[in-house]
Amino acid sequence: WDVHLSYLSFLRLHSQCSWEIVFVGVDSPCLRFCRIWTWTIGWVRSCATMAEARLPGRNNDAVGNYREDGSFRHCSGGPLLLDYCHASMESQDLAEALANQPSKVFLTVETILASNNMLLHLPDIISFYVNLRSLDLSFNQLTFLPDSICECSNLTSLVVRNNLLDDTSFPKSFSNLRLKELNLSGNQLTRIPEEVMNLNATLTSLHLGANSINYLGSDIKRFKILEVLYLGGNCLNEIPWEVGDLKYLKIFVLCENRLETIPSSVSNLKQLKSLLLHRNRLTSLPVELIKLRNLMELSLRDNPLVVRFVRDMVYNPPSLMELSARVIKIKKVPFNSVELPDNLSDYLHHAHECINPRCKGVYFDTRVEHIKFVDFCGKYRVPLLQYLCSPTCSDYRSPAYEASDSDSEDDRIKKVLLG
């Protein structure tokens, strides 16, 4: 060995007891032996590392983690994923598992999966995982979320499906998180908690299905960048007009509620691609729905509008003031705010034209609700709600609808699911 020490650049002992030898100079049998010995040690260590990664509850290690397709993703600093799904863990078990990790793991883990366990609460040790981005706690028995979760400043996806959360289960500092995706389906919510509403600046996907939500307020418009809103399986009787302010909404799920109608402001959702309304109590749809040019999926099955034709016209005789106002508008009698009281002047300025092109009439408060069945894609007849000034206007062919029958398929709804 003394003869060949001059050929060694340096000899270093790693903290994990592996020798790394860098050789320079002329080749020799002794140097070749050292190279083979070093390669053998490295190979044995690699096999041991990969075998440990395949142990239950240890899907990854200090070298990296496996991708969804089974391939190995290298990460020299530590694991990116900790998987404790279906591990029959209680809260204390998860706390110990998270606490007993090497210190570098607290810096590298980005995803923790702990669904399908017996967790009653989330351990506070979760706040030590400073780079955590995705957390799945589905199918447990959580009744609240701790303050410690709000210290995970990099968390963007939180899934807490099928737990026992209610309207008071969220910490006041919950809005400190910058979540993009929040899934609270299958819990015990009766409204959207204010702590969730305060995530409006970052949230793009909100899942609240299978709760007991019975009221949706006008503050829903605060979710300016929301793209997915899932409210299926709740107890909603109506949808507020302000839902039309969600300009970036692409998927809107309202199935399995108690809706009898939806506001015409839905037509303002120009980016909407999927609107699911099945299993409600809908008898008609707003005529403005045909303006949704990007809509690819409209689900209407199991609604009264599908199983029977609704052609009843509801009409109450107009008041004397409305009859007088109609004559003024139809005859184009001049008026101004000087000659009339302010309330009558405002009233005259709020006239609506009858949708029948053959009728020059107008209406104010009294109107006829009429159902028009419109042909979409040459296969389905979808009932749309329209308003007329009197029952005599119901027998006509509207050019607007005739044009919709002849429009190209690219300009109309591509898929209508009626059952």
GROMACS .gro file of C-alpha atoms in nm:
model
  419
    1TRP     CA    1   0.000   0.000   0.000
    2ASP     CA    2   0.287   0.241   0.080
    3VAL     CA    3   0.412   0.203  -0.277
    4HIS     CA    4   0.082   0.322  -0.420
    5LEU     CA    5  -0.010   0.599  -0.178
    6SER     CA    6   0.138   0.850  -0.419
    7TYR     CA    7  -0.134   0.760  -0.666
    8LEU     CA    8  -0.417   0.843  -0.429
    9SER     CA    9  -0.552   1.197  -0.450
   10PHE     CA   10  -0.744   1.167  -0.123
   11LEU     CA   11  -0.926   0.918   0.095
   12ARG     CA   12  -1.249   1.032   0.264
   13LEU     CA   13  -1.482   0.859   0.507
   14HIS     CA   14  -1.849   0.949   0.466
   15SER     CA   15  -2.089   0.982   0.757
   16GLN     CA   16  -2.278   0.677   0.628
   17CYS     CA   17  -1.961   0.459   0.643
   18SER     CA   18  -1.885   0.435   0.276
   19TRP     CA   19  -1.542   0.497   0.128
   20GLU     CA   20  -1.502   0.726  -0.168
   21ILE     CA   21  -1.161   0.695  -0.338
   22VAL     CA   22  -1.044   0.913  -0.624
   23PHE     CA   23  -0.748   0.777  -0.819
   24VAL     CA   24  -0.506   0.957  -1.043
   25GLY     CA   25  -0.189   0.843  -1.207
   26VAL     CA   26  -0.074   0.513  -1.354
   27ASP     CA   27  -0.298   0.206  -1.339
   28SER     CA   28  -0.184  -0.100  -1.133
   29PRO     CA   29  -0.333  -0.426  -0.995
   30CYS     CA   30  -0.363  -0.270  -0.651
   31LEU     CA   31  -0.555   0.027  -0.787
   32ARG     CA   32  -0.784  -0.200  -0.987
   33PHE     CA   33  -0.858  -0.396  -0.670
   34CYS     CA   34  -0.945  -0.074  -0.488
   35ARG     CA   35  -1.178   0.033  -0.769
   36ILE     CA   36  -1.362  -0.304  -0.763
   37TRP     CA   37  -1.388  -0.292  -0.383
   38THR     CA   38  -1.532   0.061  -0.390
   39TRP     CA   39  -1.786  -0.029  -0.662
   40THR     CA   40  -1.896  -0.341  -0.467
   41ILE     CA   41  -1.962  -0.141  -0.151
   42GLY     CA   42  -2.168   0.112  -0.346
   43TRP     CA   43  -2.375  -0.161  -0.514
   44VAL     CA   44  -2.456  -0.329  -0.179
   45ARG     CA   45  -2.563   0.003  -0.029
   46SER     CA   46  -2.793   0.077  -0.329
   47CYS     CA   47  -2.964  -0.263  -0.299
   48ALA     CA   48  -3.020  -0.215   0.074
   49THR     CA   49  -3.166   0.132   0.016
   50MET     CA   50  -3.411   0.015  -0.251
   51ALA     CA   51  -3.518  -0.285  -0.039
   52GLU     CA   52  -3.594  -0.058   0.256
   53ALA     CA   53  -3.809   0.163   0.032
   54ARG     CA   54  -4.037  -0.132  -0.039
   55LEU     CA   55  -4.118  -0.199   0.327
   56PRO     CA   56  -4.481  -0.124   0.434
   57GLY     CA   57  -4.521   0.240   0.533
   58ARG     CA   58  -4.182   0.327   0.381
   59ASN     CA   59  -4.255   0.408   0.019
   60ASN     CA   60  -3.949   0.627  -0.003
   61ASP     CA   61  -3.611   0.687   0.154
   62ALA     CA   62  -3.310   0.916   0.162
   63VAL     CA   63  -3.248   0.862  -0.207
   64GLY     CA   64  -3.591   0.938  -0.345
   65ASN     CA   65  -3.943   0.802  -0.396
   66TYR     CA   66  -4.141   0.609  -0.651
   67ARG     CA   67  -4.355   0.778  -0.913
   68GLU     CA   68  -4.711   0.670  -0.973
   69ASP     CA   69  -4.599   0.457  -1.265
   70GLY     CA   70  -4.357   0.264  -1.040
   71SER     CA   71  -4.040   0.437  -1.156
   72PHE     CA   72  -3.792   0.578  -0.906
   73ARG     CA   73  -3.760   0.955  -0.870
   74HIS     CA   74  -3.426   1.061  -0.727
   75CYS     CA   75  -3.403   1.327  -0.459
   76SER     CA   76  -3.062   1.341  -0.295
   77GLY     CA   77  -3.190   1.538   0.007
   78GLY     CA   78  -3.465   1.301   0.123
   79PRO     CA   79  -3.815   1.167   0.047
   80LEU     CA   80  -4.082   1.371  -0.128
   81LEU     CA   81  -4.371   1.152  -0.016
   82LEU     CA   82  -4.479   0.985   0.308
   83ASP     CA   83  -4.760   0.734   0.261
   84TYR     CA   84  -4.955   0.610   0.564
   85CYS     CA   85  -5.281   0.521   0.388
   86HIS     CA   86  -5.475   0.217   0.516
   87ALA     CA   87  -5.225   0.174   0.801
   88SER     CA   88  -5.487   0.145   1.083
   89MET     CA   89  -5.321   0.440   1.252
   90GLU     CA   90  -5.460   0.638   1.540
   91SER     CA   91  -5.356   0.997   1.603
   92GLN     CA   92  -5.072   0.898   1.838
   93ASP     CA   93  -4.938   0.647   1.587
   94LEU     CA   94  -4.922   0.912   1.315
   95ALA     CA   95  -4.757   1.159   1.554
   96GLU     CA   96  -4.483   0.908   1.635
   97ALA     CA   97  -4.432   0.815   1.271
   98LEU     CA   98  -4.395   1.179   1.170
   99ALA     CA   99  -4.171   1.268   1.465
  100ASN     CA  100  -3.933   0.972   1.422
  101GLN     CA  101  -3.813   1.079   1.079
  102PRO     CA  102  -3.456   1.200   1.015
  103SER     CA  103  -3.422   1.575   1.048
  104LYS     CA  104  -3.367   1.626   0.673
  105VAL     CA  105  -3.707   1.466   0.603
  106PHE     CA  106  -3.880   1.764   0.764
  107LEU     CA  107  -3.729   1.979   0.489
  108THR     CA  108  -3.790   1.759   0.185
  109VAL     CA  109  -4.136   1.605   0.219
  110GLU     CA  110  -4.394   1.770  -0.008
  111THR     CA  111  -4.682   1.520   0.018
  112ILE     CA  112  -4.827   1.329   0.314
  113LEU     CA  113  -5.103   1.074   0.258
  114ALA     CA  114  -5.285   0.959   0.572
  115SER     CA  115  -5.631   0.861   0.445
  116ASN     CA  116  -5.839   0.563   0.560
  117ASN     CA  117  -5.714   0.553   0.918
  118MET     CA  118  -5.864   0.616   1.263
  119LEU     CA  119  -5.741   0.969   1.325
  120LEU     CA  120  -5.937   1.176   1.577
  121HIS     CA  121  -5.711   1.479   1.540
  122LEU     CA  122  -5.415   1.592   1.333
  123PRO     CA  123  -5.085   1.587   1.529
  124ASP     CA  124  -4.917   1.924   1.580
  125ILE     CA  125  -4.591   1.778   1.449
  126ILE     CA  126  -4.733   1.846   1.102
  127SER     CA  127  -4.611   2.206   1.134
  128PHE     CA  128  -4.249   2.084   1.127
  129TYR     CA  129  -4.286   1.983   0.763
  130VAL     CA  130  -4.212   2.327   0.630
  131ASN     CA  131  -4.221   2.236   0.259
  132LEU     CA  132  -4.545   2.038   0.271
  133ARG     CA  133  -4.759   2.113  -0.034
  134SER     CA  134  -5.024   1.839  -0.036
  135LEU     CA  135  -5.202   1.674   0.258
  136ASP     CA  136  -5.470   1.404   0.232
  137LEU     CA  137  -5.663   1.318   0.550
  138SER     CA  138  -5.970   1.161   0.389
  139PHE     CA  139  -6.180   0.890   0.552
  140ASN     CA  140  -6.086   0.951   0.915
  141GLN     CA  141  -6.280   1.080   1.217
  142LEU     CA  142  -6.148   1.434   1.240
  143THR     CA  143  -6.378   1.680   1.416
  144PHE     CA  144  -6.155   1.987   1.383
  145LEU     CA  145  -5.839   2.117   1.217
  146PRO     CA  146  -5.567   2.241   1.456
  147ASP     CA  147  -5.393   2.579   1.450
  148SER     CA  148  -5.069   2.400   1.367
  149ILE     CA  149  -5.185   2.327   1.013
  150CYS     CA  150  -5.185   2.701   0.946
  151GLU     CA  151  -4.807   2.703   0.996
  152CYS     CA  152  -4.763   2.495   0.678
  153SER     CA  153  -4.714   2.805   0.469
  154ASN     CA  154  -4.642   2.613   0.146
  155LEU     CA  155  -4.955   2.397   0.161
  156THR     CA  156  -5.159   2.432  -0.160
  157SER     CA  157  -5.378   2.118  -0.157
  158LEU     CA  158  -5.581   1.998   0.142
  159VAL     CA  159  -5.816   1.702   0.113
  160VAL     CA  160  -6.029   1.619   0.420
  161ARG     CA  161  -6.312   1.420   0.260
  162ASN     CA  162  -6.544   1.204   0.467
  163ASN     CA  163  -6.465   1.319   0.817
  164LEU     CA  164  -6.676   1.482   1.092
  165LEU     CA  165  -6.601   1.849   1.033
  166ASP     CA  166  -6.876   2.105   1.094
  167ASP     CA  167  -6.913   2.483   1.060
  168THR     CA  168  -6.694   2.550   1.367
  169SER     CA  169  -6.409   2.308   1.291
  170PHE     CA  170  -6.170   2.557   1.133
  171PRO     CA  171  -5.906   2.769   1.311
  172LYS     CA  172  -5.934   3.146   1.284
  173SER     CA  173  -5.593   3.162   1.117
  174PHE     CA  174  -5.705   2.917   0.844
  175SER     CA  175  -5.703   3.201   0.593
  176ASN     CA  176  -5.325   3.232   0.640
  177LEU     CA  177  -5.291   2.931   0.413
  178ARG     CA  178  -5.257   2.988   0.040
  179LEU     CA  179  -5.461   2.688  -0.068
  180LYS     CA  180  -5.545   2.632  -0.432
  181GLU     CA  181  -5.745   2.312  -0.380
  182LEU     CA  182  -5.972   2.238  -0.084
  183ASN     CA  183  -6.189   1.926  -0.062
  184LEU     CA  184  -6.435   1.912   0.230
  185SER     CA  185  -6.689   1.675   0.076
  186GLY     CA  186  -6.865   1.424   0.296
  187ASN     CA  187  -6.860   1.622   0.621
  188GLN     CA  188  -7.129   1.795   0.832
  189LEU     CA  189  -7.125   2.151   0.700
  190THR     CA  190  -7.450   2.351   0.681
  191ARG     CA  191  -7.292   2.655   0.517
  192ILE     CA  192  -6.958   2.766   0.378
  193PRO     CA  193  -6.756   2.866   0.687
  194GLU     CA  194  -6.616   3.219   0.693
  195GLU     CA  195  -6.266   3.075   0.736
  196VAL     CA  196  -6.310   2.902   0.401
  197MET     CA  197  -6.455   3.213   0.239
  198ASN     CA  198  -6.138   3.400   0.338
  199LEU     CA  199  -5.937   3.173   0.107
  200ASN     CA  200  -6.097   3.346  -0.191
  201ALA     CA  201  -5.774   3.510  -0.311
  202THR     CA  202  -5.599   3.179  -0.393
  203LEU     CA  203  -5.862   2.906  -0.417
  204THR     CA  204  -5.926   2.761  -0.765
  205SER     CA  205  -6.100   2.434  -0.670
  206LEU     CA  206  -6.357   2.396  -0.391
  207HIS     CA  207  -6.536   2.066  -0.325
  208LEU     CA  208  -6.824   2.077  -0.075
  209GLY     CA  209  -7.034   1.784  -0.193
  210ALA     CA  210  -7.231   1.547   0.032
  211ASN     CA  211  -7.271   1.791   0.320
  212SER     CA  212  -7.590   1.951   0.456
  213ILE     CA  213  -7.545   2.298   0.309
  214ASN     CA  214  -7.886   2.466   0.281
  215TYR     CA  215  -7.784   2.823   0.209
  216LEU     CA  216  -7.549   2.988  -0.037
  217GLY     CA  217  -7.505   3.360   0.022
  218SER     CA  218  -7.428   3.645  -0.213
  219ASP     CA  219  -7.069   3.648  -0.083
  220ILE     CA  220  -7.000   3.351  -0.309
  221LYS     CA  221  -6.891   3.616  -0.560
  222ARG     CA  222  -6.574   3.665  -0.354
  223PHE     CA  223  -6.420   3.358  -0.519
  224LYS     CA  224  -6.297   3.558  -0.815
  225ILE     CA  225  -6.054   3.296  -0.955
  226LEU     CA  226  -6.250   2.980  -0.874
  227GLU     CA  227  -6.253   2.725  -1.159
  228VAL     CA  228  -6.424   2.426  -0.995
  229LEU     CA  229  -6.720   2.449  -0.757
  230TYR     CA  230  -6.874   2.121  -0.640
  231LEU     CA  231  -7.196   2.154  -0.439
  232GLY     CA  232  -7.366   1.827  -0.528
  233GLY     CA  233  -7.550   1.627  -0.264
  234ASN     CA  234  -7.657   1.916  -0.040
  235CYS     CA  235  -7.990   2.077   0.058
  236LEU     CA  236  -7.989   2.390  -0.158
  237ASN     CA  237  -8.325   2.536  -0.257
  238GLU     CA  238  -8.188   2.826  -0.458
  239ILE     CA  239  -7.870   2.966  -0.606
  240PRO     CA  240  -7.790   3.337  -0.558
  241TRP     CA  241  -7.774   3.568  -0.857
  242GLU     CA  242  -7.414   3.658  -0.766
  243VAL     CA  243  -7.293   3.317  -0.882
  244GLY     CA  244  -7.274   3.478  -1.226
  245ASP     CA  245  -6.973   3.678  -1.104
  246LEU     CA  246  -6.750   3.369  -1.099
  247LYS     CA  247  -6.598   3.458  -1.436
  248TYR     CA  248  -6.336   3.180  -1.440
  249LEU     CA  249  -6.567   2.895  -1.339
  250LYS     CA  250  -6.532   2.592  -1.567
  251ILE     CA  251  -6.703   2.313  -1.371
  252PHE     CA  252  -7.021   2.379  -1.172
  253VAL     CA  253  -7.183   2.082  -0.998
  254LEU     CA  254  -7.529   2.129  -0.840
  255CYS     CA  255  -7.668   1.777  -0.870
  256GLU     CA  256  -7.878   1.613  -0.598
  257ASN     CA  257  -8.014   1.928  -0.438
  258ARG     CA  258  -8.366   2.077  -0.419
  259LEU     CA  259  -8.340   2.339  -0.692
  260GLU     CA  260  -8.652   2.435  -0.885
  261THR     CA  261  -8.473   2.688  -1.102
  262ILE     CA  262  -8.133   2.844  -1.159
  263PRO     CA  263  -8.065   3.215  -1.206
  264SER     CA  264  -8.021   3.349  -1.557
  265SER     CA  265  -7.693   3.504  -1.440
  266VAL     CA  266  -7.538   3.162  -1.504
  267SER     CA  267  -7.518   3.278  -1.865
  268ASN     CA  268  -7.237   3.513  -1.754
  269LEU     CA  269  -7.010   3.215  -1.689
  270LYS     CA  270  -6.843   3.234  -2.030
  271GLN     CA  271  -6.572   2.980  -1.937
  272LEU     CA  272  -6.819   2.716  -1.815
  273LYS     CA  273  -6.768   2.373  -1.972
  274SER     CA  274  -6.966   2.143  -1.743
  275LEU     CA  275  -7.297   2.215  -1.567
  276LEU     CA  276  -7.442   1.920  -1.373
  277LEU     CA  277  -7.802   1.968  -1.257
  278HIS     CA  278  -7.936   1.613  -1.240
  279ARG     CA  279  -8.159   1.494  -0.955
  280ASN     CA  280  -8.312   1.829  -0.867
  281ARG     CA  281  -8.666   1.966  -0.902
  282LEU     CA  282  -8.611   2.176  -1.213
  283THR     CA  283  -8.913   2.241  -1.431
  284SER     CA  284  -8.740   2.481  -1.670
  285LEU     CA  285  -8.412   2.647  -1.756
  286PRO     CA  286  -8.343   3.015  -1.823
  287VAL     CA  287  -8.343   3.098  -2.192
  288GLU     CA  288  -8.006   3.271  -2.149
  289LEU     CA  289  -7.847   2.928  -2.115
  290ILE     CA  290  -7.804   2.909  -2.492
  291LYS     CA  291  -7.542   3.184  -2.464
  292LEU     CA  292  -7.294   2.944  -2.302
  293ARG     CA  293  -7.089   2.870  -2.612
  294ASN     CA  294  -6.817   2.675  -2.428
  295LEU     CA  295  -7.057   2.443  -2.248
  296MET     CA  296  -6.974   2.082  -2.334
  297GLU     CA  297  -7.178   1.893  -2.074
  298LEU     CA  298  -7.525   1.962  -1.941
  299SER     CA  299  -7.672   1.696  -1.712
  300LEU     CA  300  -8.048   1.721  -1.653
  301ARG     CA  301  -8.167   1.366  -1.583
  302ASP     CA  302  -8.413   1.296  -1.300
  303ASN     CA  303  -8.575   1.641  -1.310
  304PRO     CA  304  -8.945   1.714  -1.371
  305LEU     CA  305  -8.855   1.899  -1.693
  306VAL     CA  306  -8.733   1.571  -1.839
  307VAL     CA  307  -9.013   1.340  -1.732
  308ARG     CA  308  -9.305   1.566  -1.821
  309PHE     CA  309  -9.381   1.871  -2.034
  310VAL     CA  310  -9.445   2.187  -1.838
  311ARG     CA  311  -9.665   2.422  -2.035
  312ASP     CA  312  -9.874   2.587  -1.765
  313MET     CA  313  -9.888   2.961  -1.804
  314VAL     CA  314  -9.905   3.164  -1.486
  315TYR     CA  315 -10.075   3.497  -1.546
  316ASN     CA  316 -10.226   3.750  -1.312
  317PRO     CA  317 -10.413   4.048  -1.460
  318PRO     CA  318 -10.190   4.359  -1.474
  319SER     CA  319 -10.260   4.649  -1.241
  320LEU     CA  320 -10.415   4.974  -1.365
  321MET     CA  321 -10.076   5.145  -1.331
  322GLU     CA  322  -9.910   4.882  -1.548
  323LEU     CA  323 -10.183   4.902  -1.812
  324SER     CA  324 -10.139   5.280  -1.826
  325ALA     CA  325  -9.762   5.246  -1.845
  326ARG     CA  326  -9.790   4.992  -2.128
  327VAL     CA  327 -10.002   5.234  -2.333
  328ILE     CA  328  -9.750   5.514  -2.278
  329LYS     CA  329  -9.461   5.294  -2.394
  330ILE     CA  330  -9.641   5.134  -2.687
  331LYS     CA  331  -9.786   5.466  -2.816
  332LYS     CA  332  -9.451   5.636  -2.743
  333VAL     CA  333  -9.619   5.913  -2.545
  334PRO     CA  334  -9.346   6.160  -2.443
  335PHE     CA  335  -9.281   6.211  -2.072
  336ASN     CA  336  -9.013   6.355  -1.847
  337SER     CA  337  -8.922   6.363  -1.479
  338VAL     CA  338  -9.052   6.720  -1.447
  339GLU     CA  339  -9.410   6.626  -1.532
  340LEU     CA  340  -9.412   6.293  -1.344
  341PRO     CA  341  -9.311   6.193  -0.992
  342ASP     CA  342  -8.973   6.022  -0.969
  343ASN     CA  343  -9.122   5.681  -0.885
  344LEU     CA  344  -9.346   5.682  -1.196
  345SER     CA  345  -9.064   5.803  -1.417
  346ASP     CA  346  -8.835   5.523  -1.291
  347TYR     CA  347  -9.116   5.274  -1.340
  348LEU     CA  348  -9.159   5.370  -1.706
  349HIS     CA  349  -8.785   5.331  -1.767
  350HIS     CA  350  -8.794   4.967  -1.652
  351ALA     CA  351  -9.016   4.827  -1.924
  352HIS     CA  352  -8.929   4.486  -2.079
  353GLU     CA  353  -9.001   4.409  -2.440
  354CYS     CA  354  -9.207   4.102  -2.519
  355ILE     CA  355  -8.989   3.827  -2.669
  356ASN     CA  356  -9.249   3.754  -2.939
  357PRO     CA  357  -9.119   3.932  -3.255
  358ARG     CA  358  -9.476   3.970  -3.381
  359CYS     CA  359  -9.578   4.158  -3.068
  360LYS     CA  360  -9.471   4.516  -3.003
  361GLY     CA  361  -9.591   4.501  -2.643
  362VAL     CA  362  -9.403   4.554  -2.321
  363TYR     CA  363  -9.447   4.439  -1.963
  364PHE     CA  364  -9.338   4.560  -1.619
  365ASP     CA  365  -9.440   4.349  -1.317
  366THR     CA  366  -9.698   4.120  -1.476
  367ARG     CA  367  -9.573   3.866  -1.728
  368VAL     CA  368  -9.649   3.523  -1.862
  369GLU     CA  369  -9.405   3.242  -1.792
  370HIS     CA  370  -9.391   3.023  -2.097
  371ILE     CA  371  -9.188   2.710  -2.160
  372LYS     CA  372  -9.019   2.681  -2.498
  373PHE     CA  373  -8.870   2.344  -2.592
  374VAL     CA  374  -8.551   2.402  -2.788
  375ASP     CA  375  -8.380   2.145  -3.003
  376PHE     CA  376  -8.015   2.086  -2.914
  377CYS     CA  377  -7.798   1.882  -3.149
  378GLY     CA  378  -8.105   1.746  -3.327
  379LYS     CA  379  -8.172   1.492  -3.052
  380TYR     CA  380  -8.284   1.648  -2.723
  381ARG     CA  381  -8.563   1.894  -2.652
  382VAL     CA  382  -8.454   2.116  -2.365
  383PRO     CA  383  -8.719   2.334  -2.195
  384LEU     CA  384  -8.616   2.699  -2.163
  385LEU     CA  385  -8.808   2.959  -1.966
  386GLN     CA  386  -8.915   3.276  -2.146
  387TYR     CA  387  -9.142   3.570  -2.059
  388LEU     CA  388  -9.429   3.713  -2.265
  389CYS     CA  389  -9.646   4.017  -2.210
  390SER     CA  390  -9.978   3.826  -2.234
  391PRO     CA  391 -10.118   3.475  -2.296
  392THR     CA  392 -10.205   3.566  -2.655
  393CYS     CA  393  -9.834   3.582  -2.740
  394SER     CA  394  -9.773   3.214  -2.673
  395ASP     CA  395  -9.852   3.092  -3.027
  396TYR     CA  396  -9.557   3.194  -3.235
  397ARG     CA  397  -9.226   3.081  -3.381
  398SER     CA  398  -8.940   3.286  -3.244
  399PRO     CA  399  -8.666   3.359  -3.497
  400ALA     CA  400  -8.415   3.333  -3.216
  401TYR     CA  401  -8.507   2.971  -3.154
  402GLU     CA  402  -8.545   2.888  -3.519
  403ALA     CA  403  -8.190   3.007  -3.567
  404SER     CA  404  -8.073   2.791  -3.276
  405ASP     CA  405  -8.208   2.482  -3.456
  406SER     CA  406  -7.993   2.553  -3.759
  407ASP     CA  407  -7.675   2.665  -3.582
  408SER     CA  408  -7.365   2.455  -3.635
  409GLU     CA  409  -7.283   2.199  -3.370
  410ASP     CA  410  -6.966   2.388  -3.275
  411ASP     CA  411  -7.181   2.682  -3.158
  412ARG     CA  412  -7.418   2.482  -2.944
  413ILE     CA  413  -7.410   2.250  -2.647
  414LYS     CA  414  -7.220   1.939  -2.749
  415LYS     CA  415  -7.350   1.699  -2.487
  416VAL     CA  416  -7.680   1.695  -2.303
  417LEU     CA  417  -7.732   1.417  -2.050
  418LEU     CA  418  -8.101   1.360  -1.993
  419GLY     CA  419  -8.086   1.008  -1.857
   0.00000   0.00000   0.00000
